[in-house]
Structure formats: structure tokens, C-alpha cells
Coordinates of C-alpha atoms and ligand atoms in Angstrom, one line a residue:
X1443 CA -10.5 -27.4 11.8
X1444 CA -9.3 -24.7 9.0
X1445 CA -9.2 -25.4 5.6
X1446 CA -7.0 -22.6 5.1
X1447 CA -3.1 -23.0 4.5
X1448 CA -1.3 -22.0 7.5
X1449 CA 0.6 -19.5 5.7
X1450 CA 0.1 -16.3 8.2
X1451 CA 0.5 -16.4 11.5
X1452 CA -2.3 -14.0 12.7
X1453 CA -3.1 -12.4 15.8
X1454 CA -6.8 -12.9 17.1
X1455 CA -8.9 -10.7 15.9
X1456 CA -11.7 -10.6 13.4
X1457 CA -12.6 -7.7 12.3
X1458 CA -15.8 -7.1 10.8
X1459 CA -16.6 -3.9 10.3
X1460 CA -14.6 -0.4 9.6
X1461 CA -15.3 3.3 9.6
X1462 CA -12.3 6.0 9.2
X1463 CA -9.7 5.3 11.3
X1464 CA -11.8 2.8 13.6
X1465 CA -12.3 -1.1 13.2
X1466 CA -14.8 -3.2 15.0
X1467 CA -14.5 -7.0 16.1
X1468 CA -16.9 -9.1 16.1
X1469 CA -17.1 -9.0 19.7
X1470 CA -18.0 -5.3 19.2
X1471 CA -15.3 -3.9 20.4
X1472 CA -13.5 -1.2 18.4
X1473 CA -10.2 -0.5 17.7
X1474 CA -8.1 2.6 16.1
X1475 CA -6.6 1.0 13.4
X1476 CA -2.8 2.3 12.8
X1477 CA -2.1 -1.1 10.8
X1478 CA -4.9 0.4 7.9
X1479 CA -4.4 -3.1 6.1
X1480 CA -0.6 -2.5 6.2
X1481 CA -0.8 0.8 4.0
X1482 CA -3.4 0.1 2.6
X1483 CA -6.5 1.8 3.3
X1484 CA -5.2 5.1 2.9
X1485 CA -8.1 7.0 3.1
X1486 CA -9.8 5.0 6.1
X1487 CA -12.2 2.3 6.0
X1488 CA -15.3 2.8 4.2
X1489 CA -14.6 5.9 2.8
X1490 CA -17.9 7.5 1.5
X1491 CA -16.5 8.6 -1.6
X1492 CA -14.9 5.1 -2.3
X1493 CA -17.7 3.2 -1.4
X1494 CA -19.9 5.2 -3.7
X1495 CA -17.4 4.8 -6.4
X1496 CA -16.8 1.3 -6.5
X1497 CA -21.3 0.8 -6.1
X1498 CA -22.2 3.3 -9.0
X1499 CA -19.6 1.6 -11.1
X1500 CA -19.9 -1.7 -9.9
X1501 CA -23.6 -1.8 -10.8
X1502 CA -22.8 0.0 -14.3
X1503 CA -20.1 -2.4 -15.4
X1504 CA -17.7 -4.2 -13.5
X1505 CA -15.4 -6.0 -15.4
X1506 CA -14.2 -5.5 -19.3
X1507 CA -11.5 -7.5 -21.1
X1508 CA -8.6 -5.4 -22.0
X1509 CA -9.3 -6.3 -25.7
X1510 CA -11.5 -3.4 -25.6
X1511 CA -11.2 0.4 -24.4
X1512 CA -11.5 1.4 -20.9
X1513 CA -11.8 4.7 -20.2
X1514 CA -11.5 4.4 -16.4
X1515 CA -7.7 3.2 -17.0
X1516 CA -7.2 5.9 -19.2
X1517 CA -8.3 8.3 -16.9
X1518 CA -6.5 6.7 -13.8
X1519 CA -3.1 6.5 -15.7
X1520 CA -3.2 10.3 -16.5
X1521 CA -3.6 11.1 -13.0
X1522 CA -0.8 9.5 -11.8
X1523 CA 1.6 10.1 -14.7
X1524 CA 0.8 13.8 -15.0
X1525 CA -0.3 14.6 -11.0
X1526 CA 1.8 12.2 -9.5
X1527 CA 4.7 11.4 -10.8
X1528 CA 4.8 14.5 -13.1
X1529 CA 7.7 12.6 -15.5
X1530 CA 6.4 11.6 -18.9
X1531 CA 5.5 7.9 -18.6
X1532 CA 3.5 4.8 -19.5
X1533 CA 1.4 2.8 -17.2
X1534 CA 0.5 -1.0 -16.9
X1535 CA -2.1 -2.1 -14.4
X1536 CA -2.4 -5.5 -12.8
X1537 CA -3.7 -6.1 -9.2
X1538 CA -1.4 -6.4 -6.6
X1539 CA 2.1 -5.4 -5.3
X1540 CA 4.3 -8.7 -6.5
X1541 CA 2.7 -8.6 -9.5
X1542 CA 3.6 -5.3 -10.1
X1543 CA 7.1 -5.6 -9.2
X1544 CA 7.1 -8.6 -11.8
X1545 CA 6.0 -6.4 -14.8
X1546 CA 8.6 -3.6 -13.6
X1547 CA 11.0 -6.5 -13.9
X1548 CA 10.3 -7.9 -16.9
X1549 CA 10.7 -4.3 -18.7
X1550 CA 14.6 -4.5 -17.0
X1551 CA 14.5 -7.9 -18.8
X1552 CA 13.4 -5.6 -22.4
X1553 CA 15.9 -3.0 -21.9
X1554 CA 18.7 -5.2 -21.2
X1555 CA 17.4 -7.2 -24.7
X1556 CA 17.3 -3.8 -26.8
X1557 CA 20.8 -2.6 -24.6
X1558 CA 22.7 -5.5 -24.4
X1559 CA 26.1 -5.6 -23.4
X1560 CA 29.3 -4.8 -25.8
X1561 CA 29.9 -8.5 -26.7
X1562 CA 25.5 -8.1 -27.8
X1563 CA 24.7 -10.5 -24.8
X1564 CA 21.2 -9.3 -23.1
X1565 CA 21.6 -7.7 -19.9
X1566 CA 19.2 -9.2 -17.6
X1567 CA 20.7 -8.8 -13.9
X1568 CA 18.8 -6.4 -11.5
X1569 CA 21.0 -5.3 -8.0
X1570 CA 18.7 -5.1 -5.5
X1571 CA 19.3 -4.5 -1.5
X1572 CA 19.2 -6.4 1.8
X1573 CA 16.1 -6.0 4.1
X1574 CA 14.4 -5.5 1.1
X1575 CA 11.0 -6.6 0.4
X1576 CA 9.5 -7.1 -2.9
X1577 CA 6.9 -9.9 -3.0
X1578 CA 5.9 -13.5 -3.2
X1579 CA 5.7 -14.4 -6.6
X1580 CA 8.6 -16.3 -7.9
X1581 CA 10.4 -13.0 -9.8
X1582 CA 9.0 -10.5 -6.7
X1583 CA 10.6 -13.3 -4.1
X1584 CA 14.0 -13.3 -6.0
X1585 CA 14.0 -9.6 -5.9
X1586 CA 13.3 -9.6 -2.1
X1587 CA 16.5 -9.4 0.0
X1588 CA 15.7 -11.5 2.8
X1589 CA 16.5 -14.9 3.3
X1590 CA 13.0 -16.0 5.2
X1591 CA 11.0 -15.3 2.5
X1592 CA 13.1 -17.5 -0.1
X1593 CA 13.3 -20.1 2.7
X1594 CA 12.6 -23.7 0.6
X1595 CA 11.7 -22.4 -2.5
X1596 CA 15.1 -22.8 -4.1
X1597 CA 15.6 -22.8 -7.3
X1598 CA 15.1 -18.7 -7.4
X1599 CA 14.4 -17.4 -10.7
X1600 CA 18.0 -16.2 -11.5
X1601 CA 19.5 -12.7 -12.4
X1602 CA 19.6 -10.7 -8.7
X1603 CA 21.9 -9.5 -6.6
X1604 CA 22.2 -8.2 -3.2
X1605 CA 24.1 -5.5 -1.5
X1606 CA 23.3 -3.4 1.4
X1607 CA 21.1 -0.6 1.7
X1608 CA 22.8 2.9 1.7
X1609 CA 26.3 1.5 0.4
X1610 CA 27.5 3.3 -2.2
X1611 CA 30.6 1.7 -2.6
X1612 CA 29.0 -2.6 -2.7
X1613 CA 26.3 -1.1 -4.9
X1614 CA 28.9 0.2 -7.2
X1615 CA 31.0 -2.7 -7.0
X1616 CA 28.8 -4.8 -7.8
X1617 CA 27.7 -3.7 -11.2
X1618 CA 29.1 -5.9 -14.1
X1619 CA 28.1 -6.6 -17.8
X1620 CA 24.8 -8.3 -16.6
X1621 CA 23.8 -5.6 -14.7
X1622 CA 20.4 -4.0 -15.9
X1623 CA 19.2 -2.0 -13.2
X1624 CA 18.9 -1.2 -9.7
X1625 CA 15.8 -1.7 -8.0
X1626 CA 14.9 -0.1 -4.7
X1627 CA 12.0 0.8 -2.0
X1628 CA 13.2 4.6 -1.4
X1629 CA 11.4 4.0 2.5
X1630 CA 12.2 0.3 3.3
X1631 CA 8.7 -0.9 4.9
X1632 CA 9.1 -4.8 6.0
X1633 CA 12.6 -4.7 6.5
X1634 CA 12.5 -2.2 9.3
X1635 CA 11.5 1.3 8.0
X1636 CA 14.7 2.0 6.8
X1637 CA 15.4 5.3 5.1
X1638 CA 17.4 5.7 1.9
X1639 CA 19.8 9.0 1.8
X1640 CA 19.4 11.6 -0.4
X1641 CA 23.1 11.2 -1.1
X1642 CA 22.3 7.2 -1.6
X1643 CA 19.8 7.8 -4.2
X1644 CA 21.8 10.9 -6.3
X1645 CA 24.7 8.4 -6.3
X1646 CA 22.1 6.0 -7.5
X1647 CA 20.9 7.8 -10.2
X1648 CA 24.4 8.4 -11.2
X1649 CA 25.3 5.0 -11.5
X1650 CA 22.6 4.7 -13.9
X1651 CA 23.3 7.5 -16.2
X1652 CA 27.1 6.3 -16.2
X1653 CA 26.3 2.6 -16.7
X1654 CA 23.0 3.2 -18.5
X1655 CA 20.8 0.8 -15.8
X1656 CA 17.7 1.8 -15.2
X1657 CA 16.3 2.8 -11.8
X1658 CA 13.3 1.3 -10.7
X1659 CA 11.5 2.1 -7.6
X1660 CA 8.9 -0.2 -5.0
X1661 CA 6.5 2.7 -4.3
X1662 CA 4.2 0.0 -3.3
X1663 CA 4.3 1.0 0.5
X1664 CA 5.5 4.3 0.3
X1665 CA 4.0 5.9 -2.6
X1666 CA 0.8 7.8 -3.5
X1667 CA 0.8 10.4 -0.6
X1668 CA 2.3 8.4 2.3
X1669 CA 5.3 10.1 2.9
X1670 CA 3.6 13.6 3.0
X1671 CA 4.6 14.0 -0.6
X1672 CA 2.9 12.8 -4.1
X1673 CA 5.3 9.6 -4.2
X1674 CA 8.0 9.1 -1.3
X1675 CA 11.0 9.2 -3.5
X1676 CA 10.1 12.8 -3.3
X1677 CA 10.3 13.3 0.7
X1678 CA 13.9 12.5 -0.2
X1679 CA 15.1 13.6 -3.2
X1680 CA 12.7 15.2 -5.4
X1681 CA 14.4 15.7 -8.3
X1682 CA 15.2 12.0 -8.6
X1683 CA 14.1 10.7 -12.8
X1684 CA 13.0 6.9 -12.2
X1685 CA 12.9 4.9 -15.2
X1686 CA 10.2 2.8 -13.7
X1687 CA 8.0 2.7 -10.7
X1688 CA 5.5 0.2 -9.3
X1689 CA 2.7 0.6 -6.8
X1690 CA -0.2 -1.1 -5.0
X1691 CA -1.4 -1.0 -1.5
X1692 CA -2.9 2.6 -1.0
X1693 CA -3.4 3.2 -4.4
X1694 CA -6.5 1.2 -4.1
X1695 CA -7.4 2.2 -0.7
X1696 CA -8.3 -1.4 0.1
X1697 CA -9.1 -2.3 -3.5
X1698 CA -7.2 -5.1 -5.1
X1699 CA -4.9 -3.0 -7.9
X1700 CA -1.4 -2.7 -8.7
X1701 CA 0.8 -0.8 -11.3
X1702 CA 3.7 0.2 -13.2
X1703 CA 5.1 3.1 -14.8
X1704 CA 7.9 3.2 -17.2
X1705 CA 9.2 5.9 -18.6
X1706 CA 8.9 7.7 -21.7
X1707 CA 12.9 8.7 -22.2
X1708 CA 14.1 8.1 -25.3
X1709 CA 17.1 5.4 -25.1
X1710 CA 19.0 5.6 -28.2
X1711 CA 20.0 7.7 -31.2
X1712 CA 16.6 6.6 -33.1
X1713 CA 14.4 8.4 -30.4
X1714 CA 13.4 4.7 -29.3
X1715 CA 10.9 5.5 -26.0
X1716 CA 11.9 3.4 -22.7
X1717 CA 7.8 2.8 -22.7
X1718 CA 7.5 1.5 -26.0
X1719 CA 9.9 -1.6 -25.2
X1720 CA 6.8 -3.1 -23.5
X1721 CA 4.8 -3.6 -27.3
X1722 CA 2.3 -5.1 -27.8
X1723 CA 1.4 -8.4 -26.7
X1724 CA 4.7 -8.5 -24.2
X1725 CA 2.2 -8.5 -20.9
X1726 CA -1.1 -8.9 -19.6
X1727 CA -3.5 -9.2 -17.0
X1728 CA -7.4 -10.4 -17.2
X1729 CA -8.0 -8.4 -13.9
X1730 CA -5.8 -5.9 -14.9
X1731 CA -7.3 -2.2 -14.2
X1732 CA -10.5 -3.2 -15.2
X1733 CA -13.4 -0.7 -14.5
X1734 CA -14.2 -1.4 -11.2
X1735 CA -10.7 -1.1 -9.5
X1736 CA -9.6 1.6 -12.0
X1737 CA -13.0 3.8 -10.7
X1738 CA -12.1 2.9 -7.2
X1739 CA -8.3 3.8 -7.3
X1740 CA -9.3 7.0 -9.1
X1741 CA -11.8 7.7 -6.0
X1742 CA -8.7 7.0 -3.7
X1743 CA -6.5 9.5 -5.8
X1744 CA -9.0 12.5 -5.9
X1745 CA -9.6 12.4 -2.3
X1746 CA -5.8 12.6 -1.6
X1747 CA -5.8 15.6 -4.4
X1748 CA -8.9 17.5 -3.3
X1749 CA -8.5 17.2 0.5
X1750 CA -5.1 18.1 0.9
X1751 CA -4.1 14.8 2.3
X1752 CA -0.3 15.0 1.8
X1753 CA -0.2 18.8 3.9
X1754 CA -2.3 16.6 7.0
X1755 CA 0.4 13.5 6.9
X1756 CA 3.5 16.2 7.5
X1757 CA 1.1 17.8 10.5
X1758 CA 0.8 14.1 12.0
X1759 CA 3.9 13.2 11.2
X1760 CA 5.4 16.5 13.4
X1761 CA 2.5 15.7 15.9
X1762 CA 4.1 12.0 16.5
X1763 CA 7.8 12.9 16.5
X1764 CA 7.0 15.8 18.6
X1765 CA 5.2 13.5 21.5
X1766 CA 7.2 10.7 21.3
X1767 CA 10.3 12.9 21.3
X1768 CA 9.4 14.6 24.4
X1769 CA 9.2 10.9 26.5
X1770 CA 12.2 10.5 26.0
X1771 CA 11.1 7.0 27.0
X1772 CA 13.7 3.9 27.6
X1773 CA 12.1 1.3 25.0
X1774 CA 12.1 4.2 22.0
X1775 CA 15.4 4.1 20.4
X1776 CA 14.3 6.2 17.6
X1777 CA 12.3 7.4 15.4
X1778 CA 12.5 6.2 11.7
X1779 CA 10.7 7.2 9.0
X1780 CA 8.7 9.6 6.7
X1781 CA 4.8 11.1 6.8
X1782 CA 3.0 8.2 8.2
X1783 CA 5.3 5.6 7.2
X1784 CA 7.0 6.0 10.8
X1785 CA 9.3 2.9 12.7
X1786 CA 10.1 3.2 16.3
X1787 CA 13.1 1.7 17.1
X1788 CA 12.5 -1.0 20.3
X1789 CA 15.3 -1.4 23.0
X1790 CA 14.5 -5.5 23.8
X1791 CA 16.4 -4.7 26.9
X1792 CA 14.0 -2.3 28.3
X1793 CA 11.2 -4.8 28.0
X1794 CA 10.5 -8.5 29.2
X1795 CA 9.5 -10.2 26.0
X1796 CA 8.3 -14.0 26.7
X1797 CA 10.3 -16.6 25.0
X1798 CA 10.0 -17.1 21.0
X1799 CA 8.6 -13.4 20.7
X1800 CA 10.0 -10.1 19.1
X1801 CA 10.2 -7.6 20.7
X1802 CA 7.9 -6.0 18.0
X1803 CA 5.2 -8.4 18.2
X1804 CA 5.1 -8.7 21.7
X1805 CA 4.3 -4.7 21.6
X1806 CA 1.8 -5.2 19.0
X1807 CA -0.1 -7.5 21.2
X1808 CA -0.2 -5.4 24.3
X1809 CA -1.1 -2.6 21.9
X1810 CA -3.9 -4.6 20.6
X1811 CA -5.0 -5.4 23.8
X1812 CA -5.2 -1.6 24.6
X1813 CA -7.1 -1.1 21.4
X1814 CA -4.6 0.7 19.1
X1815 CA -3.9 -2.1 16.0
X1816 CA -0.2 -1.7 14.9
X1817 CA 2.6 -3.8 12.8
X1818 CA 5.9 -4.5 13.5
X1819 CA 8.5 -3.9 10.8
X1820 CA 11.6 -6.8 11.2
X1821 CA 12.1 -8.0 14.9
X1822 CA 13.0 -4.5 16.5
X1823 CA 11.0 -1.7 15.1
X1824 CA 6.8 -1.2 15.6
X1825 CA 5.5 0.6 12.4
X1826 CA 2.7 3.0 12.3
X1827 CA 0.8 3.1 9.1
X1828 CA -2.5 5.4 10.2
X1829 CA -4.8 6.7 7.0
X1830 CA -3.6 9.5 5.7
X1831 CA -6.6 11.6 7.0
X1832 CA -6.3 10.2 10.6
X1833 CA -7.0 13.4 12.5
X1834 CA -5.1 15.4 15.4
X1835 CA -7.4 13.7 18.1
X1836 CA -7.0 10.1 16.6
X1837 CA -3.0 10.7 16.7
X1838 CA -3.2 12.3 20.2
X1839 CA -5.9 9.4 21.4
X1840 CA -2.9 6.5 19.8
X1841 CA -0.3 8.4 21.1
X1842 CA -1.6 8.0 24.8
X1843 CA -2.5 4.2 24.6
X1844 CA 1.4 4.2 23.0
X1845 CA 2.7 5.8 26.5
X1846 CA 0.3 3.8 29.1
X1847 CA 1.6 1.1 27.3
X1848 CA 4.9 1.3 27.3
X1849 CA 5.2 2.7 30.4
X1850 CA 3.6 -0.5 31.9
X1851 CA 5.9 -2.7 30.0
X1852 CA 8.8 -1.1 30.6
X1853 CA 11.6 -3.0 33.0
X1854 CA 13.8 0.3 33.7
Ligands
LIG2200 C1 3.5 -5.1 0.3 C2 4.7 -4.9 -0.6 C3 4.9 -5.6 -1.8 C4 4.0 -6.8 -2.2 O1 2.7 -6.4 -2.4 P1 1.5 -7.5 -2.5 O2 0.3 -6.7 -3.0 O3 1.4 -8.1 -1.2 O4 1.9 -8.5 -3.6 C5 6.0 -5.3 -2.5 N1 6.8 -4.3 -2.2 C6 6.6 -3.6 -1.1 C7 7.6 -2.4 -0.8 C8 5.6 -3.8 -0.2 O5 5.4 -3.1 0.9

């Protein structure tokens, strides 16, 4: 009997303790964990310097109101405003993904109010693109561009749209006096691992200059070093100006935080800043970066900085798409993907997936089985999310349960 709702369906396995790269059952068995919390724990499980972080600061002061100062968020929003994203900016913190998405939507909502459209209606609509995947809250879920998700929760909180992903042309068409911004994960992660072009994102960005929308990026899975590069827009196309970005998941490497940044551009003739649209008193957050997250995140963000971690996720990343390359093996279609945000296409014909199973799932399982933890990405495509310090042996150790895997599975 659970007293849980049956919300996730699971695979069997509780873990129960976690060093680096490796995670333990309780049956003791262990496991190289390429799932890292989906993204999450980007600097491995238990990282000494995190786990010394959050104890000294959780036995100094743990929580504050944000009715008084907090230096830690200070501190935490310089680093990613002048080290990460390296644009001018403000930052809001809250504590998770969805929520984050949500604040990055309601300052669209601002914009469109101080912008409105030429008969002084507010703008409020935000395009958005299939196979995305926002969140669960009710804005976050509206955003998201996948039926299941939305599945019975009708009415969605109004003002999206949907086009396809890497469509210039029904992005462009679909603009109209509503339209606010466009909202996008640069490196789709639930939908399949799906790469935006740097041609899709210039055009992007000149659809917003031309119809002054603002562009707003999901960083959430692919940001803060996972892509091999400070924020993953910038494995694509660095010189890309978002208006506003939001983040969670490795930020906090395992954690609970989330954020958002919103530019400091100046939007009008009176040298009105984007950032200063969110005033005083428009958001908030209890839990929202208060000392103890904001001292772990910053413990997350100087072990990216000071060990190099971005330079080690382009080595792995060659070090996988080398190997897997090289097999040329049936059920890899292809390879998807930046740094350690990777997708391997599946070919379902080249395996004998039971009834009522992906294709994806049913890998994960075998590869659970074999001790490698992995996620799949959509029906079709098995995702690889290692921490961003997983070493040359761990890849090469995952890389050979991959291939005595799939070469067991394989029908042809
Ligand atoms: C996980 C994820 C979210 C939602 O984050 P939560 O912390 O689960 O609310 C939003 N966007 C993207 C791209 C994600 O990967």
C-alpha cells in the first residue's frame, strides 16, 4: 500500500546512497549513474565541495525571508550574470524549473503591458514549439508543446502557441498583434534531444528585433556548462542576446533552486531597462534563493569555473561520438546532441521490444539491469546526461555496457 500519488511511473530501484558518478541500491549494488537526477547532479553525487557548502551554511543560517538582505543571492546572481551569461541582466531566484519558466513568463506578460500593441491592447501571447517541454505548473504546462502533459487539465491558462521546432517560415507566420515573445529550449531535452540550428535561432533573434518580442530561453536542462559551453545557447550560436533566460536542474547540482534572468536593455526612448519591468512587489518566492540553496548553487558554479568542467564535457562528448560512431551498430540511428546532453537515435526495428514498451524504455531497463542508469528522451531516443566531471574511464566503462548491450538485444 503507497500513500503516494501514482504520478511517475518508476523503474525499481532505490537508491540510497551516491558518490561521483556511482549510485548504490539498497541491495548494495552499484550503478554508474548517466541519468545524474535527469541533469541534475552536475557535479556528481556528493560532491565534497557541495556537501561542505550546503553543512557550513546550513548550520550558520539556513533560511532568511527576502524582506531582508542576502548576500549569498547577491553573490550567486553576479556569477551567473557576469561569468555566465556575460550580457547585462537581472536575476530572480525561486526553486525549481516550472517555476522558473513561470516568472520568465510573467515578465513577457510585463513587456507586452509597457509595449502593447498599436491599437494600446497588452500583448500577452508567447509562440512556443512542439516537443517542447517546459513544466507542470499551470503557466509552465501551457507553455509545454506536448499534448500528454496537458492531457485532462483543460482549461490551459490562455495566451500560447505552437509551431514546429526549426521552422522558420510557421514561426514567422504565426506572429500576430498578441505576440510577445518566443520561448525556446536551444537543446530540446524531453522531447527527444532535438537541436535548434544556428540559422533557426539568428532567424529567431531577427524576428524579435523586427517585431520587438522578446526571446526567452529554457536553459533549464541545457544550461550552466552542459553543452561544453557556459550556457548551451552558446554551443550553437554564441552571439545570440536573450532577453530572458531560466534555469534549474544543474544549477543546484541536486539542490532544489531555480532562476531567471532578464535583461537589462533599455526598451524605449526614456532608457526604460527590460529588468526593471519586474518592480517591486510584481513576484516572489518564500524559498526563493535563500541562503542555503544560494551557498549550494554557488558551490556547484565554482567547481564548474575552477576545474575546467566545460573543456572535460567537449573531451567526453568526442570520446562518445567517436566509439559509438565507430560500431556502426544497427539499433544507433544517430547521434543527437551537444556536451553531455547526447540522444541516440533507436531503430525499433532492430530490437524486439515487448508489447506496451518504447523502444527507449525497454533499453533503459536492459541498461539498468547491466548497471549503467540512463533516460530515454520521447519514445525513440536514449539520453545520456553523465556529471559533467564523469572521467575518461567512466565513459569508456558506460560505453562497453552500451555495446554488450545492444549487441545482445539486437535482432539483425
Ligand atoms: C526539467 C525541465 C523543466 C521543469 O523543471 P522542474 O524543476 O521539473 O519544474 C523545464 N524545462 C526544461 C527544459 C526541463 O528540462
Amino acid at each position: 500500500m503507497s500513500y503516494l500519488l501514482p504520478t511517475y511511473a518508476n523503474f525499481p530501484l532505490t537508491a540510497v546512497r551516491g558518490e561521483g558518478v556511482r549510485l548504490w541500491d539498497d541491495a548494495g549494488d552499484s550503478y554508474l549513474d548517466f541519468c545524474a537526477g535527469i541533469a541534475t547532479c552536475s557535479i556528481g553525487h556528493c560532491h565534497p565541495k557541495l556537501s561542505q557548502a550546503i553543512s557550513t551554511q546550513a548550520s550558520t543560517l539556513m533560511h532568511c525571508s527576502n524582506l531582508y538582505q542576502i548576500p549569498q543571492q547577491k553573490e550567486l546572481a553576479r556569477t551567473l550574470v557576469e561569468d555566465f551569461v556575460k550580457t547585462p541582466g537581472k536575476i530572480f531566484f525561486g526553486n525549481s524549473g516550472a517555476e522558473a519558466n513561470d516568472g520568465m513568463i510573467k515578465a513577457a506578460r510585463r513587456y507586452g503591458h509597457a509595449k502593447p500593441d498599436q491599437d494600446g491592447k497588452a500583448r500577452y501571447e508567447v509562440i512556443t514549439f512542439n516537443l517542447s517541454f517546459h513544466g507542470r505548473t499551470l503557466g509552465s504546462m501551457a507553455a509545454t508543446g506536448q499534448q500528454k502533459v496537458q492531457e485532462g487539465f483543460a482549461p490551459l491558462l490562455p495566451g500560447f502557441r505552437h509551431v514546429p521546432f526549426n521552422d522558420l517560415d510557421a514561426l514567422r507566420e504565426a506572429i500576430n498583434d498578441s505576440t510577445v515573445g518566443i520561448m525556446l529550449e536551444p537543446i530540446q531535452g524531453e522531447g527527444g534531444v532535438n537541436v535548434a540550428t544556428a540559422d533557426f535561432l539568428k532567424g529567431i533573434a531577427e524576428l524579435c528585433a523586427e517585431n520587438d518580442l522578446l526571446l526567452m530561453l529554457d536553459e533549464i536542462q541545457c544550461g550552466i556548462g552542459r553543452t561544453g559551453t557556459d550556457m548551451g545557447w552558446q554551443s550553437i550560436c554564441p552571439e545570440l542576446k536573450p532577453d530572458t533566460i531560466s534555469w534549474a536542474k544543474g544549477l543546484g547540482g541536486g539542490f532544489p533552486i531555480g532562476a531567471f534572468y532578464v535583461s537589462d536593455r533599455v526598451i524605449d526612448a526614456d532608457g526604460t531597462e527590460l529588468s526593471s519591468l519586474m518592480s517591486a512587489g510584481s513576484h516572489g518566492s518564500t524559498y526563493g534563493g535563500n541562503p542555503l540553496a544560494c551557498a549550494a548553487a554557488l558551490a556547484v558554479l565554482e567547481e564548474i569555473q575552477s576545474a575546467e568542467l566545460t573543456g572535460n564535457v567537449q573531451q567526453r562528448e568526442q570520446q562518445i561520438r567517436t566509439a559509438i560512431t565507430s560500431w556502426e551498430h544497427p539499433v544507433i540511428t544517430e547521434i543527437r546532441g551537444k556536451g553531455l546532453l547526447l540522444g541516440f537515435g533507436l531503430n525499433s526495428e532492430a530490437l524486439d521490444v515487448p508489447e506496451g514498451a518504447t523502444p527507449a524504455a525497454y533499453l533503459c531497463t536492459k541498461l539498468m539491469a547491466n548497471k549503467l542508469l540512463t533516460v530515454p528522451a520521447g519514445p525513440e531516443t536514449l539520453r545520456w546526461l553523465p556529471p559533467l566531471n564523469v572521467t575518461e574511464a567512466e565513459v569508456s566503462e558506460a560505453l562497453e555496457i552500451l555495446k554488450n548491450t545492444l549487441d545482445s538485444l539486437a535482432i539483425c
